Short mmCIF file of C-alpha atoms in Angstrom, two decimals:
data_model
loop_
_atom_site.label_atom_id
_atom_site.label_comp_id
_atom_site.label_asym_id
_atom_site.label_seq_id
_atom_site.Cartn_x
_atom_site.Cartn_y
_atom_site.Cartn_z
CA THR A 1 0.00 0.00 0.00
CA ASP A 2 1.17 3.53 -0.73
CA LEU A 3 2.26 4.84 2.69
CA GLY A 4 0.87 8.26 1.80
CA ARG A 5 -2.60 6.75 1.85
CA GLU A 6 -2.30 5.24 5.33
CA ILE A 7 -3.79 7.11 8.29
CA ILE A 8 -3.87 6.29 11.99
CA VAL A 9 -6.84 7.65 13.93
CA TRP A 10 -5.51 7.75 17.50
CA MET A 11 -8.01 8.05 20.35
CA GLU A 12 -7.21 8.47 24.03
CA THR A 13 -10.25 8.06 26.24
CA PRO A 14 -10.57 9.31 28.88
CA SER A 15 -7.95 11.84 27.82
CA ASN A 16 -5.00 12.92 29.91
CA PRO A 17 -5.29 15.15 31.88
CA LYS A 18 -8.77 16.69 31.41
CA CYS A 19 -10.66 13.39 31.12
CA HIS A 20 -12.51 14.05 27.87
CA VAL A 21 -14.41 10.97 26.68
CA LEU A 22 -14.51 10.01 23.00
CA ASP A 23 -17.25 7.98 21.33
CA ILE A 24 -15.17 5.01 20.16
CA GLN A 25 -17.97 3.17 18.41
CA GLY A 26 -19.30 6.32 16.78
CA ILE A 27 -15.86 7.25 15.39
CA CYS A 28 -15.12 3.70 14.18
CA ASP A 29 -18.54 3.41 12.52
CA ALA A 30 -18.07 6.76 10.76
CA ILE A 31 -14.70 5.63 9.41
CA LYS A 32 -16.14 2.35 8.12
CA LYS A 33 -18.86 4.25 6.27
CA SER A 34 -16.37 6.67 4.74
CA THR A 35 -15.79 6.48 0.98
CA SER A 36 -12.20 7.74 1.31
CA SER A 37 -9.48 5.79 -0.48
CA HIS A 38 -7.18 6.05 2.55
CA VAL A 39 -6.26 2.98 4.57
CA VAL A 40 -7.35 3.89 8.11
CA THR A 41 -6.22 2.18 11.31
CA THR A 42 -8.14 3.01 14.47
CA VAL A 43 -6.08 2.84 17.66
CA VAL A 44 -7.46 3.45 21.15
CA ASP A 45 -5.23 4.26 24.11
CA GLY A 46 -7.32 3.04 27.05
CA THR A 47 -4.58 3.34 29.66
CA MET A 48 -6.52 5.85 31.77
CA SER A 49 -9.47 3.48 32.25
CA SER A 50 -7.97 -0.03 31.88
CA PRO A 51 -9.67 -2.87 29.96
CA ILE A 52 -11.91 -3.44 32.98
CA LEU A 53 -13.82 -0.26 32.09
CA THR A 54 -13.23 0.35 28.37
CA ARG A 55 -13.03 -2.40 25.72
CA PRO A 56 -12.17 -0.79 22.37
CA ILE A 57 -12.08 -4.02 20.36
CA GLU A 58 -15.72 -4.70 21.19
CA LEU A 59 -16.54 -1.15 20.04
CA GLY A 60 -14.97 -1.59 16.60
CA ALA A 61 -11.36 -0.41 17.02
CA ASP A 62 -8.53 -2.12 15.13
CA VAL A 63 -5.98 -1.83 17.92
CA SER A 64 -6.26 -1.42 21.69
CA PHE A 65 -3.20 0.07 23.38
CA HIS A 66 -2.29 0.07 27.07
CA SER A 67 0.68 1.23 29.07
CA GLY A 68 0.99 -1.89 31.20
CA THR A 69 3.13 0.09 33.64
CA LYS A 70 -0.05 1.75 34.91
CA TYR A 71 -3.22 -0.18 35.85
CA LEU A 72 -2.29 -3.59 34.41
CA ALA A 73 0.81 -4.05 36.55
CA GLY A 74 -0.66 -1.75 39.17
CA HIS A 75 2.29 -1.35 41.54
CA SER A 76 4.45 1.28 39.80
CA ASP A 77 7.30 -1.18 39.33
CA ALA A 78 7.02 -2.56 35.78
CA LEU A 79 7.96 -1.20 32.35
CA LEU A 80 5.68 -2.68 29.73
CA GLY A 81 3.26 -1.79 26.94
CA ALA A 82 0.60 -3.93 25.31
CA LEU A 83 -1.14 -3.93 21.92
CA THR A 84 -4.23 -6.03 21.29
CA ILE A 85 -5.04 -6.46 17.60
CA SER A 86 -8.68 -6.99 16.69
CA PRO A 87 -9.60 -10.30 15.01
CA LEU A 88 -12.97 -8.75 14.14
CA THR A 89 -11.96 -5.99 11.70
CA THR A 90 -10.38 -6.32 8.27
CA ARG A 91 -7.60 -3.91 9.19
CA GLY A 92 -6.95 -5.76 12.42
CA GLN A 93 -6.57 -9.05 10.58
CA GLU A 94 -4.11 -7.41 8.18
CA LEU A 95 -2.05 -5.98 11.04
CA ALA A 96 -1.87 -9.14 13.16
CA GLU A 97 0.77 -10.89 11.06
CA ASN A 98 2.84 -7.70 10.71
CA MET A 99 2.84 -7.18 14.48
CA LYS A 100 4.08 -10.72 14.94
CA LYS A 101 6.96 -10.03 12.55
CA VAL A 102 7.85 -6.85 14.45
CA GLN A 103 8.07 -8.86 17.68
CA ILE A 104 10.27 -11.53 16.10
CA LEU A 105 12.53 -9.34 13.96
CA GLY A 106 12.62 -6.14 16.00
CA GLY A 107 12.56 -7.57 19.51
CA GLY A 108 9.45 -5.66 20.52
CA VAL A 109 8.77 -7.79 23.59
CA ALA A 110 8.76 -7.18 27.34
CA SER A 111 11.46 -8.56 29.60
CA PRO A 112 10.55 -11.74 31.53
CA TRP A 113 10.67 -9.80 34.82
CA ASP A 114 8.33 -7.04 33.62
CA ALA A 115 6.01 -9.67 32.14
CA TRP A 116 5.93 -11.50 35.50
CA LEU A 117 5.23 -8.27 37.40
CA THR A 118 2.36 -7.47 35.04
CA LEU A 119 0.87 -10.96 35.32
CA ARG A 120 1.02 -10.58 39.10
CA GLY A 121 -0.83 -7.27 38.84
CA LEU A 122 -3.50 -8.66 36.52
CA ARG A 123 -4.64 -11.03 39.29
CA THR A 124 -5.94 -8.07 41.30
CA LEU A 125 -6.79 -5.69 38.43
CA GLN A 126 -10.57 -5.87 38.73
CA VAL A 127 -10.77 -5.39 42.50
CA ARG A 128 -8.22 -2.56 42.38
CA VAL A 129 -10.04 -0.70 39.61
CA GLU A 130 -13.43 -1.13 41.32
CA ARG A 131 -12.04 0.37 44.53
CA GLN A 132 -10.23 3.19 42.73
CA CYS A 133 -13.37 4.12 40.76
CA LYS A 134 -15.48 4.18 43.89
CA THR A 135 -12.99 6.36 45.78
CA ALA A 136 -12.46 8.74 42.83
CA LEU A 137 -16.20 9.32 42.54
CA GLN A 138 -16.56 9.90 46.29
CA LEU A 139 -13.64 12.34 46.36
CA THR A 140 -14.71 14.33 43.28
CA GLU A 141 -18.27 14.59 44.60
CA TYR A 142 -16.86 15.92 47.90
CA LEU A 143 -14.69 18.44 46.06
CA ASP A 144 -17.59 19.48 43.85
CA ALA A 145 -19.73 20.14 46.91
CA ASN A 146 -16.96 22.20 48.55
CA LYS A 147 -15.15 23.75 45.59
CA GLU A 148 -16.02 27.36 46.40
CA ARG A 149 -14.75 27.04 49.95
CA MET A 150 -11.59 25.29 48.73
CA MET A 151 -11.18 27.79 45.86
CA ILE A 152 -11.36 25.10 43.19
CA THR A 153 -12.42 26.50 39.82
CA ALA A 154 -13.04 23.28 37.84
CA ILE A 155 -13.19 19.51 38.30
CA HIS A 156 -12.70 17.11 35.38
CA TYR A 157 -14.10 13.62 36.00
CA PRO A 158 -16.55 11.67 33.80
CA GLY A 159 -18.37 10.34 36.86
CA LEU A 160 -19.72 13.76 37.77
CA VAL A 161 -23.11 14.53 36.26
CA SER A 162 -21.77 17.98 35.36
CA HIS A 163 -19.09 16.48 33.09
CA PRO A 164 -19.90 17.25 29.43
CA GLN A 165 -19.49 13.60 28.36
CA HIS A 166 -21.05 12.01 31.46
CA ASP A 167 -23.84 10.30 29.50
CA LEU A 168 -21.38 8.92 26.93
CA ALA A 169 -19.07 7.67 29.68
CA THR A 170 -21.99 5.96 31.40
CA LYS A 171 -22.87 4.20 28.14
CA GLN A 172 -19.32 3.31 27.06
CA MET A 173 -17.50 2.58 30.31
CA ILE A 174 -18.35 -0.59 32.20
CA GLY A 175 -18.89 -0.38 35.94
CA GLY A 176 -17.11 2.88 36.72
CA TYR A 177 -15.54 6.08 35.46
CA GLY A 178 -11.88 5.49 36.23
CA GLY A 179 -9.49 6.30 39.05
CA VAL A 180 -7.98 9.45 37.52
CA PHE A 181 -9.35 12.98 37.63
CA SER A 182 -8.03 16.51 37.47
CA PHE A 183 -9.07 19.76 39.05
CA GLU A 184 -8.03 23.39 38.78
CA PHE A 185 -7.16 26.31 41.00
CA GLY A 186 -7.10 29.89 39.80
CA ASP A 187 -3.33 29.99 39.31
CA GLU A 188 -0.12 27.98 39.41
CA ILE A 189 1.00 29.29 42.80
CA MET A 190 -2.08 27.94 44.57
CA ALA A 191 -1.88 24.63 42.70
CA THR A 192 1.77 23.97 43.52
CA ALA A 193 1.33 25.12 47.14
CA PHE A 194 -1.58 22.69 47.53
CA ALA A 195 0.34 19.78 46.01
CA ALA A 196 3.36 20.50 48.21
CA ALA A 197 1.22 20.45 51.37
CA LEU A 198 -0.22 16.96 50.79
CA GLN A 199 1.01 14.22 53.11
CA THR A 200 -0.80 11.03 52.13
CA ILE A 201 -0.86 11.68 48.39
CA HIS A 202 2.57 11.79 46.78
CA ARG A 203 3.79 14.00 43.94
CA ALA A 204 4.73 11.82 40.96
CA THR A 205 4.00 11.54 37.26
CA SER A 206 2.70 7.98 37.01
CA LEU A 207 -0.86 6.68 37.51
CA GLY A 208 -2.80 3.48 38.11
CA GLY A 209 -0.82 2.21 41.08
CA VAL A 210 -1.91 1.27 44.60
CA GLU A 211 -0.74 4.63 45.96
CA SER A 212 -2.50 7.93 45.27
CA LEU A 213 -0.41 10.38 43.23
CA ILE A 214 -0.74 14.01 42.20
CA GLU A 215 1.14 16.04 39.62
CA HIS A 216 1.18 19.60 38.36
CA ARG A 217 0.89 18.85 34.65
CA ALA A 218 2.19 22.14 33.26
CA SER A 219 5.46 21.72 35.19
CA ILE A 220 6.36 18.49 33.38
CA GLU A 221 5.36 19.62 29.88
CA PRO A 222 8.00 21.12 27.53
CA PRO A 223 8.05 24.94 27.76
CA ASP A 224 7.23 25.30 24.07
CA ARG A 225 4.40 22.72 24.18
CA THR A 226 2.58 23.42 27.43
CA THR A 227 -1.08 22.53 26.93
CA SER A 228 -2.35 22.11 30.49
CA PRO A 229 -3.81 25.08 32.38
CA PRO A 230 -1.28 26.46 34.93
CA GLY A 231 -3.61 25.78 37.85
CA LEU A 232 -4.42 22.16 36.92
CA LEU A 233 -3.51 19.18 39.09
CA ARG A 234 -4.01 15.57 38.00
CA VAL A 235 -4.80 12.95 40.64
CA SER A 236 -4.48 9.18 40.36
CA ILE A 237 -6.39 7.45 43.13
CA GLY A 238 -4.84 4.47 44.90
CA LEU A 239 -6.22 2.14 47.55
CA GLU A 240 -6.17 4.45 50.58
CA ASP A 241 -9.29 5.00 52.66
CA ILE A 242 -11.53 7.79 51.35
CA ASP A 243 -11.56 9.53 54.75
CA ASP A 244 -7.76 9.73 54.75
CA LEU A 245 -7.77 11.29 51.28
CA ILE A 246 -10.45 13.85 52.16
CA TYR A 247 -8.50 14.79 55.30
CA ASP A 248 -5.34 15.17 53.20
CA PHE A 249 -7.13 17.44 50.73
CA GLU A 250 -8.65 19.55 53.50
CA THR A 251 -5.40 20.05 55.42
CA ALA A 252 -3.46 20.80 52.22
CA ALA A 253 -6.05 23.39 51.17
CA THR A 254 -5.87 25.04 54.58
CA ALA A 255 -2.08 25.09 54.53
CA ALA A 256 -1.94 26.49 50.99
CA HIS A 257 -4.45 29.22 51.81
CA THR A 258 -2.48 30.17 54.95
CA VAL A 259 0.80 30.44 53.04
CA LEU A 260 -0.75 32.54 50.28
CA ASN A 261 -2.50 34.84 52.74
CA ARG A 262 0.80 35.49 54.53
CA ARG A 263 2.49 36.27 51.25
CA GLY A 264 -0.32 38.53 50.09
#
């Protein structure tokens, strides 16, 4: 095939970090109905929700992609990625043999140790994700109810009824809305002060592990390609008790407000 005619439609849902939800089936169906002469491959990055919640192959995608380092392994100690090629689509069937050749000829395989760590994590994947979804919904609902007092300007989580794609997420995601959400303060100073004051939740870039993590997204993006709002913080919920996380949020907000008031 002429490479100039080949297109990859890449979907990340929910998206990182603002948790937008894409209609996988709707997009795949529209592509199948297209009369374009291009060869289109649909790829879905479902890392943010895990295959427990989002199953792209069943929704018509050619390829399902996951960073196994995150929810699949689940303990922040593996380095692995996974591609699942659809046996149900024509494009998927065409790609399957090529992917096998890439593994054999290019060495695109995980190490035995990382594979073992991921298999270990898969044994508890469902119960971990169920708990993380439940806690994320409880925490975002608490923040939503107290956002004015805590000076939060926006909360991005598909589980909230106020989320613009809540109905789509309810239809597409199975049994929960994920363990990752983001929220915003009015500026970067308040956001970084809040993150620095947390005690139970740790500052780190990863997600999907058993420990709750928070990161200031704009700080880790290249200066010339910063896309996240300066006041945005992304949270990955772990397995801690919801009361401990609420207490951590409350004390961090109080500490951040105190520091800013003294400076101002």
